[in-house]
Amino acid sequence: MELNSKIPDGPIAEKWTNYKFDRKLVNPANRRKYDIIVVGTGLAGGAAAATLGEQGYNVKAFTFHDSPRRAHSIAAQGGINAAKNYKGDGDSVYRLFYDTVKGGDFRSREANVYRLAEESVRIIDQMTAQGVPFAREYGGLLDNRSFGGAQVSRTFYARGQTGQQLLLGVYSQLARQIGLGNVELHNRTELIDVVVVDGKAAGIVVRDLLTGEVTSHSAHAVVLATGGYSNAFFLSTNAMACNASAAWRAHRRGAAFANPCYTQIHPTCIPQSDDFQSKLTLMSESLRNDGRIWCPKSPDETRSPELIPEEDRDYYLERRYPSFGNLAPRDIASRAAKVVVDEGKGVGPLKNGVYLDFADAIARLGEDTIRERYGNLFEMYERITDESPYKVPMRIYPAVHYTMGGLWVDYELMTTVPGLYAAGEANFSDHGANRLGASALMQGLADGYFVLPNTISNYLAPQLGTTPVPTDHPEFQAAEQAARDRFAGYLAIGGTRSPDSFHQELGKIMWDHCGMERTKESLQEALRLIPILHEQFKTDLRVTGTGESTNQTLEKAGRIDDFFELAQVMCLDALTREESCGGHFRAEHQTDEGEAERDDDHFAHVAAWEWTGDPGAPNRHTEPLEFDNVHLAVRSYK
């Protein structure tokens, strides 16, 4: 397998401009002759489908939700980064590029990150024009706030619901294209396989979630914008329906999977309350602007937080990282919380959290200002915990959140399968080993609105005059039959355990052995346990109901089957990466101060895994990473 990144020549500030001029074009009259499939209708998929439809292509958009507005992009509450420098505090395209490469612990592709920083300024203009109600300051300019990993204010926001407002903006444009007939929407429809003919992506096989019917759709190109795989851990901040099946099915058809061990632990989630919990709730990172994080200095502390005097509190982020304080990057803030909880200083009924305290901010700014900035987040916290953050500190603890790994893509966002693209969190391309806060929305919209619509023509232009492979082609028919047999097989097992019970047990293995901290021994143990549990799944699974109607248990069975295979590659990737970087922390590789210790001589590369038919024995390929503009350095936020 060849990993050709297709990075353009020339200075980094000119690569994207030169690429757009040199690329092959499809003239407007010819675009209606091309069919494009877009799977996923979140920010990346919705923006891509709307823009490609606006350009004149025939687009089919697929979502397993009842409406594109259900996409998980709505859960990104805190904001979206852009290098506008409205605050005049030293921001620039280069500084956003630098912060992102450094924040990813020097494990991302420079050219992709610089392009992301360039496009960030256009994203804000476009979304404002579409009516997104960003917060504004007194003079009428859009307001900014700070986020982790940066010392400038570059995060645009709409109260505590930025993702929702951005998705509504994208959805309005998608709905317009649907109304014009340029985009054909298929909802409640799940991708269950990718079809490859003569080495190229030819289309997809889908299952109607209401009737169970399996059908095929063909196109000149296929775009996957189906999110990340954090739910491999069962407990995560992702919605319960989020899954990795689209990306994993593409992987099984030849698309390399890159850096699967790079999973992000978000520092500000509500701590788990019991063993029966099905997901964790994220409290936006924007809260770290005004909230101070601390724990009691003594493991024996029993007083309620408001009665603990300052001298008995440990503001450990401010102590350990004085330059960035409570705005240290997510991976660093998460590990610091784990350290104090492991020392016995955790708070709450289960002593499994730390405090996020707004008392100082309320005293300084007034409750009305805090309510204006974070009111809906405070309300959500109080509904869940029955505690008011205006009166007592929030309790938070890290939880699995975002995945930086994903399908390997080149500069054009094409996977190793020609004609198959991946956008947004489904690809690996922009964040390295750790994503900075407010960058997920930025990448999704950049990929969907500005990158993919400019790169896909390079593949499509030479195909002028061709028609998509018909869906009665033997490869489509074989893929359909294999899918029907697979789902019938789940129904036929007739065991005793639900899919959720297996998922929960798999998630515990992953969290315990491949979670916030990994060791060689823990990863080897996970690789021993996962295949054993997977075999039990194949023989003791119980799926009630039938395959001819809505059956969420059957849906889950297919997704969890894929999680079993993905989990093994995640652990293999973590085992072979003998270093610590960003969200991948191997306990054997840390400094005397407990910080991540990279090995640039041996691991300054992307690891891309190739499917061999055995999830326990994939082939590992590498793409070297070159740093010509941001020099490799020990990452420090002190």
XYZ file of C-alpha atoms in Angstrom:
638
model
C 0.000 0.000 0.000
C 1.392 3.373 -1.053
C 0.749 6.428 1.093
C 1.095 9.376 -1.265
C 0.088 12.506 0.632
C 0.026 14.640 -2.566
C 1.273 17.692 -0.685
C 1.864 20.504 -3.210
C 5.316 21.969 -3.678
C 6.285 25.492 -2.662
C 6.219 27.606 0.488
C 3.565 26.557 2.974
C 1.680 29.857 2.679
C 1.317 29.309 -1.090
C 0.577 25.567 -1.273
C -3.223 25.778 -1.095
C -3.467 28.776 -3.444
C -1.227 27.082 -6.002
C -3.084 23.800 -5.658
C -6.447 25.426 -6.354
C -5.074 27.066 -9.502
C -3.352 23.926 -10.800
C -6.161 21.445 -10.114
C -8.350 20.007 -12.867
C -11.709 21.741 -13.205
C -15.163 20.529 -14.191
C -17.075 23.246 -15.987
C -20.551 24.117 -14.668
C -22.384 22.564 -17.619
C -20.631 19.223 -17.081
C -21.138 18.988 -13.317
C -24.708 17.763 -13.692
C -23.248 14.685 -15.400
C -21.590 13.512 -12.172
C -23.152 11.710 -9.204
C -21.658 12.072 -5.717
C -22.694 10.233 -2.544
C -22.218 11.970 0.828
C -22.707 9.839 3.934
C -23.323 11.825 7.116
C -25.073 15.182 7.418
C -23.255 16.869 10.293
C -21.128 19.939 9.709
C -18.662 18.240 7.339
C -21.188 16.136 5.430
C -23.966 18.708 5.393
C -21.603 21.453 4.217
C -20.101 19.184 1.544
C -23.491 18.064 0.228
C -24.847 21.631 0.171
C -21.775 23.051 -1.556
C -21.450 20.272 -4.125
C -25.168 20.641 -4.861
C -24.753 24.394 -5.224
C -21.888 23.768 -7.651
C -24.214 21.703 -9.832
C -23.321 18.086 -9.059
C -26.010 15.468 -8.453
C -25.704 14.638 -4.773
C -27.247 11.896 -2.675
C -26.971 12.556 1.067
C -27.472 9.778 3.625
C -28.102 9.954 7.368
C -29.259 7.337 9.844
C -31.071 10.089 11.771
C -34.640 11.153 11.146
C -33.292 14.618 10.264
C -29.851 16.036 9.417
C -30.321 18.334 12.410
C -29.815 15.335 14.708
C -26.142 15.031 13.750
C -23.752 14.983 16.700
C -22.151 18.258 15.572
C -24.788 19.998 17.682
C -22.987 18.783 20.812
C -19.885 20.920 20.177
C -21.046 23.761 22.368
C -18.083 25.957 23.168
C -17.057 27.655 19.948
C -15.160 27.644 16.659
C -11.645 28.951 16.099
C -10.659 31.463 13.442
C -7.595 33.671 13.025
C -9.472 36.969 12.668
C -7.458 38.748 15.397
C -10.460 40.877 16.325
C -9.002 41.301 19.817
C -5.714 42.648 18.452
C -3.821 40.334 20.771
C -1.328 38.914 18.299
C -3.308 36.257 16.473
C -2.642 35.366 12.840
C -3.027 32.495 10.401
C 0.509 31.435 11.266
C -0.134 31.524 15.014
C -3.270 29.382 14.648
C -1.234 27.001 12.503
C 1.561 26.938 15.089
C -0.775 26.429 18.053
C -2.527 23.561 16.268
C 0.688 21.746 15.361
C 2.062 22.242 18.867
C -1.272 21.320 20.449
C -1.216 18.068 18.458
C 2.226 17.333 19.908
C 3.913 17.556 16.490
C 2.099 14.585 15.019
C 0.060 16.295 12.285
C 0.768 17.159 8.659
C 1.953 20.769 8.360
C 0.357 21.462 4.966
C -3.092 20.326 6.062
C -2.970 22.350 9.273
C -1.870 25.533 7.521
C -4.711 25.165 5.029
C -7.129 24.753 7.935
C -5.869 27.972 9.510
C -6.201 29.802 6.177
C -9.791 28.683 5.667
C -10.801 29.488 9.238
C -11.341 33.171 8.441
C -13.642 32.366 5.507
C -15.708 29.976 7.627
C -16.727 32.756 10.020
C -17.715 35.056 7.157
C -19.793 32.332 5.514
C -21.585 31.247 8.686
C -22.322 34.855 9.665
C -23.789 35.443 6.209
C -25.983 32.376 6.723
C -27.419 33.926 9.875
C -25.561 32.147 12.663
C -26.108 34.373 15.737
C -22.547 34.650 16.985
C -22.080 36.678 20.159
C -21.137 40.299 19.561
C -19.267 42.841 21.631
C -20.239 46.435 22.331
C -18.843 47.805 19.059
C -20.788 45.316 16.943
C -17.895 43.065 15.996
C -18.189 39.368 16.648
C -16.944 38.546 20.126
C -14.171 36.076 20.958
C -13.212 34.059 24.002
C -10.189 31.999 24.958
C -9.856 28.244 24.705
C -7.302 25.686 25.809
C -3.888 25.593 24.177
C -3.816 29.230 23.061
C -2.800 32.522 24.613
C -4.988 34.598 22.298
C -8.768 34.964 22.041
C -9.810 33.432 18.720
C -12.898 31.372 19.557
C -16.188 32.605 18.100
C -19.273 31.403 19.922
C -23.042 31.508 20.160
C -23.581 31.350 23.911
C -23.111 27.676 24.890
C -24.730 26.217 21.781
C -22.322 27.041 18.964
C -22.463 23.618 17.324
C -26.240 23.676 17.228
C -26.374 27.125 15.650
C -23.716 26.225 13.067
C -25.535 23.015 12.195
C -28.765 24.949 11.697
C -26.875 27.238 9.315
C -25.530 24.262 7.377
C -28.916 22.550 7.417
C -30.610 25.626 5.948
C -28.261 25.482 2.963
C -28.655 21.718 2.638
C -32.453 22.057 2.766
C -32.272 24.717 0.070
C -30.389 22.358 -2.221
C -32.847 19.557 -1.463
C -35.688 21.899 -2.395
C -33.948 22.813 -5.649
C -33.513 19.147 -6.518
C -29.711 19.195 -6.446
C -29.478 17.012 -3.323
C -31.517 13.870 -2.725
C -31.835 13.151 1.009
C -32.103 9.613 2.375
C -32.820 9.664 6.120
C -33.137 6.709 8.507
C -30.696 4.954 6.175
C -27.446 3.409 7.425
C -24.345 2.607 5.419
C -23.458 -1.049 5.930
C -20.827 -1.508 3.217
C -18.727 0.289 0.646
C -18.514 -1.198 -2.844
C -15.205 -1.147 -4.702
C -15.032 -2.090 -8.392
C -11.706 -2.317 -10.256
C -9.954 -0.714 -7.298
C -12.187 2.381 -7.179
C -15.095 3.347 -4.949
C -18.265 2.644 -6.913
C -20.973 3.205 -4.317
C -22.477 2.014 -1.056
C -24.837 -0.583 0.357
C -27.378 0.757 2.837
C -30.047 -0.601 5.148
C -33.383 1.121 5.669
C -33.751 1.390 9.452
C -37.550 1.386 9.236
C -38.061 -1.644 6.964
C -34.736 -3.496 7.067
C -34.497 -3.379 3.273
C -30.955 -3.599 1.896
C -30.258 -1.605 -1.293
C -27.348 -0.154 -3.243
C -26.490 3.279 -4.605
C -23.723 4.020 -7.087
C -21.849 7.231 -7.893
C -18.679 8.611 -9.414
C -17.331 9.405 -5.929
C -18.242 8.677 -2.304
C -17.661 10.988 0.678
C -17.750 9.656 4.246
C -18.414 12.293 6.910
C -19.578 9.970 9.656
C -17.764 11.175 12.763
C -15.429 9.438 15.188
C -15.198 6.192 17.122
C -15.145 7.247 20.791
C -18.050 4.949 21.571
C -15.647 2.028 21.344
C -15.193 2.908 25.044
C -18.972 2.637 25.654
C -18.888 5.524 28.140
C -18.003 8.676 26.230
C -19.347 12.140 25.556
C -20.697 10.972 22.189
C -24.382 10.326 21.603
C -25.286 6.659 21.999
C -26.005 6.295 18.279
C -22.511 7.454 17.251
C -20.539 4.561 15.797
C -17.589 3.661 13.598
C -19.246 1.277 11.157
C -19.101 3.463 8.032
C -15.386 4.126 8.414
C -14.684 0.556 9.491
C -16.567 -0.953 6.539
C -14.514 1.320 4.265
C -11.379 0.086 6.024
C -12.361 -3.520 5.358
C -12.648 -2.591 1.658
C -9.112 -1.225 1.491
C -9.082 2.232 3.104
C -6.165 2.538 5.525
C -7.016 3.479 9.127
C -4.558 5.986 10.584
C -3.470 6.585 14.181
C -6.412 4.818 15.856
C -4.719 5.072 19.278
C -5.120 8.872 19.258
C -8.282 9.267 21.299
C -8.909 12.453 23.219
C -9.920 12.588 26.850
C -11.915 15.765 27.545
C -11.184 17.287 30.981
C -14.593 18.800 31.769
C -17.250 16.100 31.895
C -19.693 15.319 34.672
C -18.211 12.369 36.629
C -19.775 8.939 36.309
C -22.391 8.407 39.022
C -22.983 4.631 38.830
C -22.223 1.446 36.890
C -25.519 1.588 35.014
C -24.779 4.869 33.256
C -24.926 4.687 29.457
C -23.057 7.887 28.508
C -21.211 10.831 29.974
C -22.224 14.474 29.674
C -19.737 17.011 28.408
C -19.556 20.422 30.026
C -18.117 22.766 27.418
C -14.445 23.679 27.570
C -15.573 27.297 27.323
C -16.287 27.043 31.064
C -12.534 26.964 31.674
C -12.379 30.630 30.657
C -13.967 31.761 33.917
C -13.978 28.631 36.052
C -10.985 27.705 38.222
C -10.124 24.040 38.655
C -9.006 22.760 42.045
C -9.083 19.889 44.483
C -8.531 19.688 48.256
C -4.890 19.482 49.289
C -5.669 16.703 51.737
C -7.073 13.264 50.781
C -8.906 13.329 54.112
C -10.910 16.488 53.340
C -14.624 16.112 54.214
C -15.854 19.719 54.254
C -18.182 21.024 51.538
C -16.250 23.079 48.946
C -17.459 26.534 50.029
C -16.127 25.847 53.546
C -12.634 24.861 52.385
C -10.348 27.915 52.763
C -7.927 29.002 50.026
C -4.903 27.662 51.861
C -6.403 24.143 51.774
C -7.117 24.193 48.044
C -4.792 23.040 45.258
C -5.353 24.955 42.013
C -3.166 22.351 40.397
C -3.322 23.571 36.766
C -2.407 27.108 37.802
C 0.380 25.661 39.945
C 1.827 23.283 37.327
C 1.248 25.369 34.178
C 1.346 29.031 35.215
C 1.492 30.433 31.644
C -1.705 28.693 30.539
C -3.283 27.789 33.886
C -6.831 26.507 33.528
C -6.519 26.797 29.738
C -3.876 24.106 29.395
C -4.619 21.761 26.447
C -7.112 18.978 26.997
C -4.706 16.068 27.203
C -2.550 17.842 29.784
C -5.513 19.047 31.866
C -7.039 15.562 31.793
C -3.914 13.775 32.975
C -3.411 16.350 35.724
C -6.935 15.597 37.004
C -6.221 11.865 36.930
C -3.073 12.390 38.993
C -4.857 14.198 41.855
C -7.808 11.775 41.880
C -5.404 8.819 41.926
C -3.736 10.484 44.944
C -7.073 10.227 46.771
C -7.988 13.914 46.485
C -11.088 13.350 44.346
C -14.372 15.002 45.306
C -18.017 13.994 45.211
C -19.840 10.909 46.517
C -17.516 8.549 44.634
C -14.434 10.795 45.033
C -14.047 10.636 41.266
C -14.008 14.310 40.321
C -12.413 17.709 40.843
C -14.017 21.124 41.237
C -14.650 23.700 38.505
C -15.383 26.794 40.556
C -17.030 30.031 39.362
C -17.090 31.884 42.679
C -14.228 34.232 41.736
C -15.738 34.994 38.316
C -19.173 35.693 39.786
C -17.641 38.005 42.372
C -15.602 39.788 39.678
C -18.134 39.973 36.819
C -21.497 39.457 38.484
C -23.921 36.580 38.177
C -25.749 38.201 35.244
C -22.619 38.175 33.078
C -21.878 34.538 33.887
C -25.508 33.664 33.206
C -25.306 35.394 29.814
C -22.150 33.497 28.857
C -22.922 30.030 30.177
C -26.527 30.014 31.359
C -27.717 27.036 29.315
C -24.694 24.973 30.389
C -25.329 25.783 34.058
C -28.979 24.814 33.632
C -28.018 21.497 32.042
C -25.590 20.742 34.871
C -28.215 21.522 37.509
C -30.813 19.315 35.803
C -28.377 16.390 35.854
C -26.851 16.831 39.321
C -29.453 18.887 41.223
C -26.663 21.297 42.171
C -26.503 24.955 41.093
C -23.055 26.034 39.801
C -23.945 29.579 40.844
C -23.858 28.381 44.451
C -21.453 25.421 44.559
C -18.601 24.415 42.240
C -19.257 21.999 39.418
C -17.739 18.539 39.724
C -15.869 17.404 36.627
C -13.632 14.538 35.528
C -12.069 13.568 32.173
C -13.954 11.351 29.724
C -13.410 9.955 26.237
C -14.485 12.617 23.766
C -12.996 13.026 20.275
C -10.895 10.774 18.075
C -7.962 12.267 16.219
C -7.368 9.008 14.374
C -9.529 8.016 11.437
C -9.363 7.009 7.809
C -6.045 7.993 6.251
C -6.507 10.718 3.643
C -4.149 12.617 1.396
C -4.066 16.405 0.903
C -7.189 16.077 -1.239
C -9.054 14.197 1.551
C -9.045 11.015 -0.546
C -8.507 7.709 1.223
C -6.276 4.934 -0.120
C -9.305 3.805 -2.153
C -9.524 6.073 -5.230
C -12.822 7.936 -5.349
C -13.503 7.438 -1.626
C -13.113 10.580 0.501
C -13.335 11.185 4.257
C -14.153 14.538 5.859
C -14.372 15.919 9.382
C -13.745 13.659 12.363
C -13.945 10.591 10.104
C -10.439 11.368 8.791
C -7.173 11.698 10.674
C -5.719 14.704 8.945
C -5.516 17.886 10.987
C -5.121 17.404 14.732
C -2.161 15.118 15.330
C -2.162 13.417 18.717
C -4.436 15.956 20.461
C -7.143 18.317 19.230
C -7.303 21.829 20.632
C -10.711 22.972 21.807
C -12.966 24.714 19.245
C -11.106 23.090 16.344
C -13.605 20.311 15.572
C -16.215 22.703 14.191
C -13.465 24.523 12.307
C -12.213 21.346 10.611
C -15.667 19.999 9.786
C -16.742 23.216 8.079
C -13.393 23.739 6.354
C -13.469 20.217 4.901
C -17.094 20.463 3.821
C -17.342 24.020 2.522
C -13.875 24.817 1.215
C -11.524 21.838 0.899
C -13.466 18.934 -0.570
C -15.383 21.029 -3.153
C -12.005 22.231 -4.428
C -10.223 18.861 -4.474
C -12.856 16.409 -5.704
C -12.762 17.810 -9.241
C -9.206 16.497 -9.626
C -10.641 12.979 -9.489
C -13.867 13.666 -11.343
C -12.584 15.648 -14.334
C -10.853 12.700 -16.076
C -14.073 10.663 -15.736
C -16.097 12.958 -17.993
C -18.375 10.878 -20.194
C -18.407 7.842 -17.913
C -21.427 6.594 -15.991
C -21.413 5.148 -12.458
C -21.152 1.382 -12.152
C -24.746 0.029 -12.258
C -26.064 -1.411 -9.006
C -26.780 -4.752 -10.675
C -23.016 -5.261 -11.057
C -21.849 -8.508 -9.381
C -19.827 -6.575 -6.760
C -22.934 -4.708 -5.617
C -24.997 -7.875 -5.582
C -22.336 -9.739 -3.592
C -22.037 -6.898 -1.059
C -25.813 -6.764 -0.619
C -26.046 -10.507 -0.041
C -23.147 -10.453 2.430
C -24.906 -7.676 4.362
C -28.206 -9.563 4.451
C -26.433 -12.697 5.635
C -24.578 -10.744 8.332
C -27.720 -9.241 9.850
C -29.604 -12.519 9.554
C -26.691 -14.120 11.388
C -27.069 -11.778 14.359
C -30.749 -12.691 14.599
C -30.009 -16.410 14.357
C -27.463 -16.680 17.192
C -30.191 -16.879 19.831
C -27.915 -16.460 22.819
C -28.532 -14.882 26.204
C -26.782 -11.486 26.168
C -27.841 -8.153 24.710
C -25.559 -6.145 22.393
C -25.340 -3.434 25.074
C -23.976 -5.869 27.652
C -21.132 -6.807 25.309
C -20.552 -3.161 24.440
C -20.330 -2.220 28.112
C -17.818 -4.985 28.820
C -15.729 -4.065 25.769
C -15.757 -0.438 26.858
C -14.495 -1.318 30.331
C -11.616 -3.306 28.821
C -10.726 -0.360 26.601
C -10.925 2.231 29.399
C -8.982 0.116 31.893
C -6.260 -0.984 29.473
C -6.189 1.583 26.622
C -7.639 4.666 28.300
C -6.066 7.799 29.699
C -2.893 5.886 30.486
C -1.542 2.812 28.670
C 1.305 0.416 29.364
C 2.779 -2.436 27.369
C 1.307 -4.932 29.829
C -2.173 -3.347 29.847
C -2.340 -3.252 26.064
C -1.221 -6.861 25.769
C -3.926 -7.808 28.250
C -6.543 -5.938 26.207
C -5.418 -7.741 23.076
C -5.866 -11.026 24.949
C -9.313 -10.181 26.331
C -10.977 -8.555 23.319
C -10.874 -11.587 20.955
C -12.209 -13.806 23.760
C -15.144 -11.461 24.340
C -15.700 -11.156 20.584
C -16.024 -14.924 20.294
C -18.598 -14.870 23.096
C -20.461 -12.179 21.165
C -20.580 -14.427 18.111
C -22.050 -17.336 20.078
C -24.088 -15.801 22.917
C -25.603 -12.656 21.374
C -29.357 -12.284 21.672
C -31.152 -9.988 19.245
C -34.886 -9.832 19.783
C -37.407 -8.923 17.085
C -36.967 -9.304 13.356
C -35.008 -7.700 10.551
C -38.075 -6.457 8.675
C -38.934 -3.491 10.866
C -37.341 -0.924 13.152
C -35.021 -2.895 15.408
C -32.473 -0.864 17.340
C -31.054 -3.968 18.998
C -30.176 -5.338 15.563
C -28.647 -2.012 14.553
C -26.468 -2.057 17.673
C -25.318 -5.619 17.022
C -23.768 -4.652 13.700
C -22.098 -1.565 15.119
C -20.689 -3.357 18.151
C -19.347 -6.169 15.961
C -17.323 -3.500 14.154
C -16.200 -1.943 17.448
C -14.679 -5.296 18.471
C -12.465 -5.296 15.381
C -11.586 -1.608 15.643
C -10.706 -1.942 19.342
C -8.015 -4.477 18.513
C -6.369 -2.128 16.023
C -6.586 0.728 18.522
C -4.682 -1.370 21.051
C -2.162 -2.594 18.473
C -1.508 0.989 17.396
C -0.983 2.054 21.016
C 1.285 -0.933 21.644
C 3.536 -0.308 18.654
C 3.827 3.456 19.301
C 6.566 3.308 21.922
C 6.305 6.939 22.981
C 3.893 9.316 24.666
C 2.364 12.126 22.663
C -0.839 14.113 23.109
C -3.770 11.863 23.923
C -1.584 8.740 23.699
C 0.149 8.412 27.064
C 2.345 5.372 27.576
C 3.340 5.292 31.255
C 6.780 3.916 30.332
C 7.523 7.069 28.340
C 7.217 10.138 30.553
C 9.514 12.811 31.929
C 10.500 13.107 35.571
C 7.655 15.631 35.933
C 5.092 13.218 34.517
C 4.767 14.856 31.091
C 4.519 13.040 27.750
C 7.888 12.070 26.289
C 7.972 11.805 22.488
C 10.432 9.792 20.416
C 10.874 11.871 17.290
C 13.671 9.683 15.943
C 11.405 6.666 15.602
C 7.778 7.880 15.653
C 7.550 11.209 13.816
C 5.180 9.540 11.387
C 1.577 8.622 10.736
C 0.801 4.949 11.330
C -1.709 3.668 8.768
C -3.144 0.177 9.158
C -4.181 -2.056 6.269
C -6.937 -4.660 6.597
C -5.728 -8.214 6.046
C -8.879 -10.113 6.976
C -7.677 -10.648 10.550
C -8.358 -7.726 12.934
C -5.587 -8.992 15.182
C -2.947 -8.936 12.439
C -3.276 -5.871 10.175
C -0.329 -4.522 8.179
C 1.260 -1.314 9.470
C 2.428 1.373 7.042
C 3.952 4.758 7.818
C 3.899 8.251 6.349
C 6.882 10.329 7.545
C 6.020 13.745 8.945
C 8.292 16.629 7.983
C 8.476 19.848 9.993
C 9.912 22.670 7.910
C 7.968 25.550 9.451
C 7.377 24.531 13.073
C 10.494 22.988 14.499
C 10.188 19.920 16.683
C 10.406 20.885 20.334
C 9.407 19.624 23.750
C 5.850 20.827 24.222
C 5.649 23.096 27.248
C 2.698 25.043 28.666
C 4.459 26.082 31.869
